CSV table of C-alpha atoms and ligand atoms in Angstrom, one decimal:
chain,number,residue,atom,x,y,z
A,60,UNK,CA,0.0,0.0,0.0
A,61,UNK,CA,0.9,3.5,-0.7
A,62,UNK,CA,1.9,5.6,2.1
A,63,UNK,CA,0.0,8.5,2.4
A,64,UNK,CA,1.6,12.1,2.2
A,65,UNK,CA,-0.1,15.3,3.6
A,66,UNK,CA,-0.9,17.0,-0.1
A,67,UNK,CA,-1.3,16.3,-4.2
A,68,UNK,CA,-0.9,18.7,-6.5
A,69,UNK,CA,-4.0,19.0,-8.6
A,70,UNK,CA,-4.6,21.0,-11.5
A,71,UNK,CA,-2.5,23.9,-10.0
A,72,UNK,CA,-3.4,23.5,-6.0
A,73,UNK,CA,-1.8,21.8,-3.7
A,74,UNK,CA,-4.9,19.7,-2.1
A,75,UNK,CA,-5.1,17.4,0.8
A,76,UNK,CA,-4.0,13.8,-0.2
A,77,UNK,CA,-7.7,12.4,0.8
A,78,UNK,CA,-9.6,15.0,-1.6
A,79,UNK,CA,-7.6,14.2,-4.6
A,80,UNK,CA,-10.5,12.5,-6.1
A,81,UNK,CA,-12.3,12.1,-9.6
A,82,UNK,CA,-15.5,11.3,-11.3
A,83,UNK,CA,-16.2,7.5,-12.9
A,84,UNK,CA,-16.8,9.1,-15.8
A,85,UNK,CA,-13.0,10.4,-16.0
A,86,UNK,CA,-12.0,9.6,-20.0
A,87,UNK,CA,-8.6,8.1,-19.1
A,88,UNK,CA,-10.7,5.4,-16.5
A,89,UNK,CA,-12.7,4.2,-19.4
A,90,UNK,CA,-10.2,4.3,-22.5
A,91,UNK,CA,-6.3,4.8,-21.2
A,92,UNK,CA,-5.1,7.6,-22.7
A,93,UNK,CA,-3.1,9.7,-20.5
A,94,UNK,CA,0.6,9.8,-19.9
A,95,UNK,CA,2.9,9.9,-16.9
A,96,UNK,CA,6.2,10.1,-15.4
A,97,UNK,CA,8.2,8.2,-12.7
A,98,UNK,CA,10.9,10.6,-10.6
A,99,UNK,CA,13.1,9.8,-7.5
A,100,UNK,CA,14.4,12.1,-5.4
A,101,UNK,CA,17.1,11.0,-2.9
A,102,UNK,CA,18.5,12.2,0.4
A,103,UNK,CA,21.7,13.4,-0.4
A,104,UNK,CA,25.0,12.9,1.6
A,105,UNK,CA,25.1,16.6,2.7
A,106,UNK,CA,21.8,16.3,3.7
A,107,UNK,CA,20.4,18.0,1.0
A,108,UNK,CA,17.2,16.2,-1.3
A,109,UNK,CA,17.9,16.4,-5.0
A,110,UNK,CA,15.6,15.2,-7.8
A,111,UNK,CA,17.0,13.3,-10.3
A,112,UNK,CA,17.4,14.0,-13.8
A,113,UNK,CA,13.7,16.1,-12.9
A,114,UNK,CA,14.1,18.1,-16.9
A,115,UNK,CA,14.7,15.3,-18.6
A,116,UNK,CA,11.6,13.5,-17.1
A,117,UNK,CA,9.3,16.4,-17.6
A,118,UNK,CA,10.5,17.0,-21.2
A,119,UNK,CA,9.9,13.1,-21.6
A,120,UNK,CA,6.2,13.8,-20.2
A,121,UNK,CA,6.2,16.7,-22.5
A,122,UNK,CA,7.4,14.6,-25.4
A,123,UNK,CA,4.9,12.1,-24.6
A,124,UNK,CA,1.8,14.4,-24.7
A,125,UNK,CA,2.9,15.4,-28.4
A,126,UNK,CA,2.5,12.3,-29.5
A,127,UNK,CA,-0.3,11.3,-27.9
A,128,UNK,CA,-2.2,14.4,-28.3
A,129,UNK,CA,-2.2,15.7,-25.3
A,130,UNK,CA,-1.9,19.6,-24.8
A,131,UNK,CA,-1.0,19.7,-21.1
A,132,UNK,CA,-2.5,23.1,-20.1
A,133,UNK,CA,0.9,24.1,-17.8
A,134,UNK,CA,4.1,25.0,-18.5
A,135,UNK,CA,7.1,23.0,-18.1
A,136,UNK,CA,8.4,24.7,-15.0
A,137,UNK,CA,5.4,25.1,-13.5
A,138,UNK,CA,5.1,20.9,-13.3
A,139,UNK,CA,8.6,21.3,-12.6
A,140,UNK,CA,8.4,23.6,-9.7
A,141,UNK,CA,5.6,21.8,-8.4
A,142,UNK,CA,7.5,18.4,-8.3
A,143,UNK,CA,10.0,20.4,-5.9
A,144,UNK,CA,7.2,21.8,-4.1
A,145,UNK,CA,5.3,18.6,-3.2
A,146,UNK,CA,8.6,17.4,-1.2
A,147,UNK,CA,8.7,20.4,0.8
A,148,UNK,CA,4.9,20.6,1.4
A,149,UNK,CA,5.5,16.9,2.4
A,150,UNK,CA,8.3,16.8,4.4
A,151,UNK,CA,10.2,14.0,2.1
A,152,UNK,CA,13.6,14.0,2.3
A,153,UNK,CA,13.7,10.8,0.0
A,154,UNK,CA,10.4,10.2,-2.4
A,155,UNK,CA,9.0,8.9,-5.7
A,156,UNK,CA,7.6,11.5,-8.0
A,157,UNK,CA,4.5,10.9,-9.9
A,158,UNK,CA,3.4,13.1,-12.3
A,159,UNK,CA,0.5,12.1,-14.2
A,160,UNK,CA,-1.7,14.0,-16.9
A,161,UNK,CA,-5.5,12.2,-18.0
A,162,UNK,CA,-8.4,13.0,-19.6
A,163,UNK,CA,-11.5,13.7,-17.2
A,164,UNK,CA,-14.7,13.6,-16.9
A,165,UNK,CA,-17.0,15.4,-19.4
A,166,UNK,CA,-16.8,13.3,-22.6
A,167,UNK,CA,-18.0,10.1,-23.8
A,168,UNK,CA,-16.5,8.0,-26.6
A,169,UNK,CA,-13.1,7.4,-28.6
A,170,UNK,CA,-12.7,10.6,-29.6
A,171,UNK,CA,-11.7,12.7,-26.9
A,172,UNK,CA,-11.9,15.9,-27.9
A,173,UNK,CA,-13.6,18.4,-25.0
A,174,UNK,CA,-12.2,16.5,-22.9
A,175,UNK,CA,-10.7,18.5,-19.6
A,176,UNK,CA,-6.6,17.6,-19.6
A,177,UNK,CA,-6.3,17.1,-15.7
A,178,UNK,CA,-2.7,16.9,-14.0
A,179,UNK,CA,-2.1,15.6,-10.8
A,180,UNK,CA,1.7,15.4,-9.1
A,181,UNK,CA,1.7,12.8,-6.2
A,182,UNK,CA,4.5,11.9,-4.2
A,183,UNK,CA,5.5,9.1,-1.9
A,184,UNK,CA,8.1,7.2,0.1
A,185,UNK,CA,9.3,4.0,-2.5
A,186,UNK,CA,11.9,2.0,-1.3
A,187,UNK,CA,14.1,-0.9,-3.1
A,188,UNK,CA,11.0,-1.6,-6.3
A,189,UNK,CA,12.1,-5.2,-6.9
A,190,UNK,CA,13.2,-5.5,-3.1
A,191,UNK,CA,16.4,-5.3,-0.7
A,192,UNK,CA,16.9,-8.4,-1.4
A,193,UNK,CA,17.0,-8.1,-4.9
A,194,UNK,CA,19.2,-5.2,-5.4
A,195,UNK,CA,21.6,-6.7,-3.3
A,196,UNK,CA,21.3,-10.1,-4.9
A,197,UNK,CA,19.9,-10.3,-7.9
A,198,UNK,CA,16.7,-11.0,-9.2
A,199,UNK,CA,15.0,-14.1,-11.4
A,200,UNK,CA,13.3,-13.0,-14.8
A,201,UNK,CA,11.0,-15.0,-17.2
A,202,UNK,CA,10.8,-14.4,-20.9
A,203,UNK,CA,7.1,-13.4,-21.3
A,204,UNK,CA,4.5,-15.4,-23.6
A,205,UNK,CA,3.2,-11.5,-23.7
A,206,UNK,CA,4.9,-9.8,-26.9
A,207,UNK,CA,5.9,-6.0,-26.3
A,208,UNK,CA,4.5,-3.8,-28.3
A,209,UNK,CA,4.9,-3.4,-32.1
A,210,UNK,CA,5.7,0.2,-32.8
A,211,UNK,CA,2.6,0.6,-34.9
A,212,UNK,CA,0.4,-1.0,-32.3
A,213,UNK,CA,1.4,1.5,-29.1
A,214,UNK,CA,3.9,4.6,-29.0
A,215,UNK,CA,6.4,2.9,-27.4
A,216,UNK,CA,8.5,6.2,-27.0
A,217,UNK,CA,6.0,7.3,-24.4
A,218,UNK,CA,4.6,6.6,-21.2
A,219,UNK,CA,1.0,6.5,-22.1
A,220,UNK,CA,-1.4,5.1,-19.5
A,221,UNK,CA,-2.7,2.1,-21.4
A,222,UNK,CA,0.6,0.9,-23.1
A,223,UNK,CA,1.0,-0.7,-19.1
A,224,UNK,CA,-2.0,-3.1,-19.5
A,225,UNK,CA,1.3,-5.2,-21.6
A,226,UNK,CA,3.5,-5.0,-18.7
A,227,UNK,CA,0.8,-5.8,-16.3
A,228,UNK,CA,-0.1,-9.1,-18.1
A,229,UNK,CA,3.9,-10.3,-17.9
A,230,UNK,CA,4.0,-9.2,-14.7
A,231,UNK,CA,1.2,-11.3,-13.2
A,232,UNK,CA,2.6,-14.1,-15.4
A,233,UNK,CA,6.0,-14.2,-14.3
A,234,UNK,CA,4.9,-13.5,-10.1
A,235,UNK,CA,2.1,-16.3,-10.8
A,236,UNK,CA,5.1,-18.6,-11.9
A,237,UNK,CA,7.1,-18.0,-9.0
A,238,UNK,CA,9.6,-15.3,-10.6
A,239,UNK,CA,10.4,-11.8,-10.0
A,240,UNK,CA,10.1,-10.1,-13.3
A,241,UNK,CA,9.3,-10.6,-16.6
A,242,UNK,CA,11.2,-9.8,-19.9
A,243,UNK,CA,9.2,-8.9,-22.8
A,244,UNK,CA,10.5,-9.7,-26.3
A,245,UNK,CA,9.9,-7.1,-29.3
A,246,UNK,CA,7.4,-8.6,-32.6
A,247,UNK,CA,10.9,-9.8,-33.8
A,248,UNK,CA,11.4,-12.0,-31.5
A,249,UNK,CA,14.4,-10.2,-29.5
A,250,UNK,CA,15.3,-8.9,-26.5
A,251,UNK,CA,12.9,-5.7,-25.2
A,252,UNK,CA,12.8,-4.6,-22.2
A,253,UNK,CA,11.2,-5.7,-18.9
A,254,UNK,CA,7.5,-5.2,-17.5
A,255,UNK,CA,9.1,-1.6,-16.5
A,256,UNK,CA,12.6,-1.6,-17.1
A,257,UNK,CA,15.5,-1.4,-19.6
A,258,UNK,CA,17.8,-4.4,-19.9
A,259,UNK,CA,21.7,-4.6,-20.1
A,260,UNK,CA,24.0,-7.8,-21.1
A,261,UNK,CA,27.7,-8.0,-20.1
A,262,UNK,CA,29.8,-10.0,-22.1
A,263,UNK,CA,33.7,-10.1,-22.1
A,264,UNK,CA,33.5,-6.9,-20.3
A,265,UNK,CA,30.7,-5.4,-23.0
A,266,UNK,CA,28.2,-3.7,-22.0
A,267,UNK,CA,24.7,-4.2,-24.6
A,268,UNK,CA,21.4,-3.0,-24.8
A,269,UNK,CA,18.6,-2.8,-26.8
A,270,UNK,CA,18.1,-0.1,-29.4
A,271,UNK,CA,15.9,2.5,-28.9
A,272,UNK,CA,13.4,1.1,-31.6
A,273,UNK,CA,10.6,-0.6,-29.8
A,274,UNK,CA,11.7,0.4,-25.8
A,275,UNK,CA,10.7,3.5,-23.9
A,276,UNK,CA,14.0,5.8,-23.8
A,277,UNK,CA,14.6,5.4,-20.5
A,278,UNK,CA,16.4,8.0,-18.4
A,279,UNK,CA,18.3,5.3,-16.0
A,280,UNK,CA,19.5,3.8,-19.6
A,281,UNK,CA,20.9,7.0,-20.8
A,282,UNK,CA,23.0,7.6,-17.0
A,283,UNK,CA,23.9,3.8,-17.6
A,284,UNK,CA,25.3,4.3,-20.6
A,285,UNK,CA,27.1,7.2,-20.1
A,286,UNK,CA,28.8,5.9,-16.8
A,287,UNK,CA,29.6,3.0,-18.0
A,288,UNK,CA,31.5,4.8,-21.4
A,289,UNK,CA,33.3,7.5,-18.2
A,290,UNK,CA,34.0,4.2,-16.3
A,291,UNK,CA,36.0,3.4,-20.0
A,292,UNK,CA,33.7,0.4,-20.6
A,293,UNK,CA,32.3,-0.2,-24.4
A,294,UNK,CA,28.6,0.1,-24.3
A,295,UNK,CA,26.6,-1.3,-27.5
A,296,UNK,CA,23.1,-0.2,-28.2
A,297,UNK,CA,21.9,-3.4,-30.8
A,298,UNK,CA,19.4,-5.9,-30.6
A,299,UNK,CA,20.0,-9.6,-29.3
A,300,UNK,CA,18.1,-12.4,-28.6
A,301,UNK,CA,17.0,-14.4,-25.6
A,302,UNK,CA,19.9,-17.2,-26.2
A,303,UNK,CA,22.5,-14.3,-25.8
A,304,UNK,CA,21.2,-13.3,-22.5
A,305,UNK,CA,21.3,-16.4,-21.0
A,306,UNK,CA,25.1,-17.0,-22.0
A,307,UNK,CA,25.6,-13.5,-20.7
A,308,UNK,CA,28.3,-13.0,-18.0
A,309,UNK,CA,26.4,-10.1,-16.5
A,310,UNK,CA,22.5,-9.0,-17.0
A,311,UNK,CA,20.9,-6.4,-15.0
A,312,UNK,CA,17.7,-4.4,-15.2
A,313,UNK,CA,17.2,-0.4,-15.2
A,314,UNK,CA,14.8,2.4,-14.4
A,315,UNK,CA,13.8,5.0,-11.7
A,316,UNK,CA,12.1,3.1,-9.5
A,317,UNK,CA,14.2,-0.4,-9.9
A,318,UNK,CA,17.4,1.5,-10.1
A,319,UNK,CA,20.1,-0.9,-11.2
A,320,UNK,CA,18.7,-4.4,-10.2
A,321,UNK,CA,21.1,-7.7,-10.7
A,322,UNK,CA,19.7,-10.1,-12.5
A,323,UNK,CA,20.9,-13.6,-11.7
A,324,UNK,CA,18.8,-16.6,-13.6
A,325,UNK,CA,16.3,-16.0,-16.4
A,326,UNK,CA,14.1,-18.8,-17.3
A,327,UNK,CA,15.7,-21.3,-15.0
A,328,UNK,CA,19.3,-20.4,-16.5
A,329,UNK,CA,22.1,-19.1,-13.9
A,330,UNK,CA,23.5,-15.9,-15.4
A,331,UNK,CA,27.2,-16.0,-14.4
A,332,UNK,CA,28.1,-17.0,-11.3
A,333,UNK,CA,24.6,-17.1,-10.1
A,334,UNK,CA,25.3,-13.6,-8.3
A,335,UNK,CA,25.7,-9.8,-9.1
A,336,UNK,CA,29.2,-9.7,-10.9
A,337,UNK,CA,31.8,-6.8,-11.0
A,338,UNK,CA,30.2,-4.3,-14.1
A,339,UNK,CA,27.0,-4.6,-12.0
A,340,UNK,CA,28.1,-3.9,-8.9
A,341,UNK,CA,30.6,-0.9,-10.4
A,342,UNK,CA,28.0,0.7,-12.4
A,343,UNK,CA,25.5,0.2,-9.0
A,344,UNK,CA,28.3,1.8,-6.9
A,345,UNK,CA,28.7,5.1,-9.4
A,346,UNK,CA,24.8,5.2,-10.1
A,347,UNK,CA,23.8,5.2,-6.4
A,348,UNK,CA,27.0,7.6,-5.3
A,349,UNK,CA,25.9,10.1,-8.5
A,350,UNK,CA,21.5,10.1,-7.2
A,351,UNK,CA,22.9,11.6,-3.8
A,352,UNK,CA,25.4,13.8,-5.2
A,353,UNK,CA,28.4,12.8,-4.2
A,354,UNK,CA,30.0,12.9,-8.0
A,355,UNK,CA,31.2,16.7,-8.7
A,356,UNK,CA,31.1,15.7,-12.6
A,357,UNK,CA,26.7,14.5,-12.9
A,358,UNK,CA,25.8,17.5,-10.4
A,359,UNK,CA,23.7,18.7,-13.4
A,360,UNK,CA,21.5,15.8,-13.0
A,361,UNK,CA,20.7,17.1,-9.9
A,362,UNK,CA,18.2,19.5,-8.4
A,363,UNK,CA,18.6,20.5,-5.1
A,364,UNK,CA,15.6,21.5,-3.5
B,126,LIG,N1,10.7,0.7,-19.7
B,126,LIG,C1,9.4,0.8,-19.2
B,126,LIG,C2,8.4,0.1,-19.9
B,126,LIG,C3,9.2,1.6,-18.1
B,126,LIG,O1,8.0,1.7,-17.6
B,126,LIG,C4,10.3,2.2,-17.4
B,126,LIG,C5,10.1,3.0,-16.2
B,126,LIG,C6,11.6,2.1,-18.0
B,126,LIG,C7,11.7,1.3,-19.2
B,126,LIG,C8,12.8,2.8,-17.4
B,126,LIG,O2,12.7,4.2,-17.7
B,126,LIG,P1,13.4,5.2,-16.7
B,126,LIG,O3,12.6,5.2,-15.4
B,126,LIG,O4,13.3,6.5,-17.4
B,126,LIG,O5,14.8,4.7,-16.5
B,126,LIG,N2,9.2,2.5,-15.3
B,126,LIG,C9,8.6,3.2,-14.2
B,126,LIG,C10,7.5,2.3,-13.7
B,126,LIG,C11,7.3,2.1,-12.3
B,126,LIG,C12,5.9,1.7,-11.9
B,126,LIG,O6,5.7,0.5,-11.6
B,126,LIG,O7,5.0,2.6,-11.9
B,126,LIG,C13,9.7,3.7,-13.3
B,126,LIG,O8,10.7,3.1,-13.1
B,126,LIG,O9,9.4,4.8,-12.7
């Protein structure tokens, strides 16, 4: 369950968390369009709270109302100052962001047009998504009988509301056969992305990940890659399929809310050793050191608040 915070931000006001509420007849209820974003912001080692990579994720919810057609009736740094507010207002030293933008209630029908554009910005306390244990250890994945979806099917560039129903269906099938996470394969029959995260092999010291074609861009992927190309380690962005991942020496997951998660068996096949190997556990170390600030050269991934 979500831990409740004192306020939402709703439409422009800063509400109490209880009267956040909206009408059955809200569009986005009935048909899934609407488009969000996921944002940490960690507690800093000087005791500061910094949100990470906070543009980036607004321009991505920005990016992913063009496509979808959504005009979102604020500016960007009026969502932007509100993400910072809603810490303060909440006393959060360390929280997950949720901005979300959906159609309410007014109109009827697939074509949404009169519809009101509503945004809400909630925030609360989200600790280790696939657990301590997993983080620390490693997590098991299963190759989904669920496709992802084909570019001309869902915009897989954004984070549109309904495009989750996908990752929803892998998920419940991978928890219901006793794993922790599925991995979705594209309509080609390679390697994706997971129910919510980005994928990474490491092979002979290689870093690889899928290309940007059928995954959402995610933000975690982009730091990934370019710590991992500072660290001096060859990142590849091309496709490969299931058979290379389970040969893999390394494989770990990405993404704001998983972080960098080990994974150590997919489909009943050890990856490595069985546990979290060196890249893994380097590029974990750098990613977790630059979220609280303490790397002088990603401060402008930062912002303090
Ligand atoms: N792929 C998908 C499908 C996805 O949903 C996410 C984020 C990513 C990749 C990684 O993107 P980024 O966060 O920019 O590195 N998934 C969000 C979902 C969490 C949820 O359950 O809700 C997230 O990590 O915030």
């Amino acid at each position: 369950m979500v831990e409740k915070a004192k306020f939402i931000w709703f439409d422009g006001k800063f509400i109490p968390w209880e009267q956040a509420q909206v009408h059955v007849l809200t569009h986005t209820l009935h048909y899934g369009l609407g488009v969000f974003e996921g944002i940490r912001a960690y507690h800093c080692h000087d005791g500061r709270t910094a949100i990470f990579r906070l543009k980036e994720h607004i321009q991505r919810l920005y990016d992913s109302g063009h496509v979808m057609m959504i005009d979102i009736p604020f500016k960007k740094d009026e969502i932007e100052a509100a993400c910072c507010e809603i810490l303060r207002l909440n006393g959060q030293k360390e929280a997950y962001i949720r901005p979300l933008v959906f159609l309410g209630e007014g109109v009827m029908g697939l074509h949404p047009k009169g519809s009101p554009i509503q945004v809400a910005i909630i925030s609360w306390v989200w600790g280790a998504y696939l657990g301590d244990e997993g983080l620390r250890r490693g997590i098991r994945v299963k190759t989904s009988s669920f496709t992802r979806h084909h570019v001309n099917i869902a915009m897989t560039k954004t984070k549109t509301v309904g495009n989750y129903v996908n990752s929803i269906m892998a998920k419940l099938e991978a928890v219901h056969a006793g794993y922790d996470e599925a991995l979705l394969l594209d309509t080609a029959g390679y390697v994706c992305e997971a129910s919510g995260e980005n994928i990474f092999l490491v092979k002979d010291g290689i870093l690889k990940t899928p290309p940007m074609t059928s995954i959402l861009p995610g933000i975690t992927r982009d730091c990934v890659i370019t710590l991992a190309q500072d660290l001096g380690l060859t990142v590849k962005d091309e496709r490969f399929s299931r058979d290379e991942l389970y040969l893999a020496d390394e494989v770990f997951l990405t993404g704001t809310a998983a972080e960098i998660t080990p994974v150590r068996d997919v489909d009943g096949r050890k990856i490595g050793p069985g546990h979290p190997g060196p890249v893994t556990q380097q590029i974990q170390e750098v990613y977790f050191g630059v979220v609280k600030g303490q790397h002088e050269r990603y401060q402008n991934w930062l912002t303090y608040i």
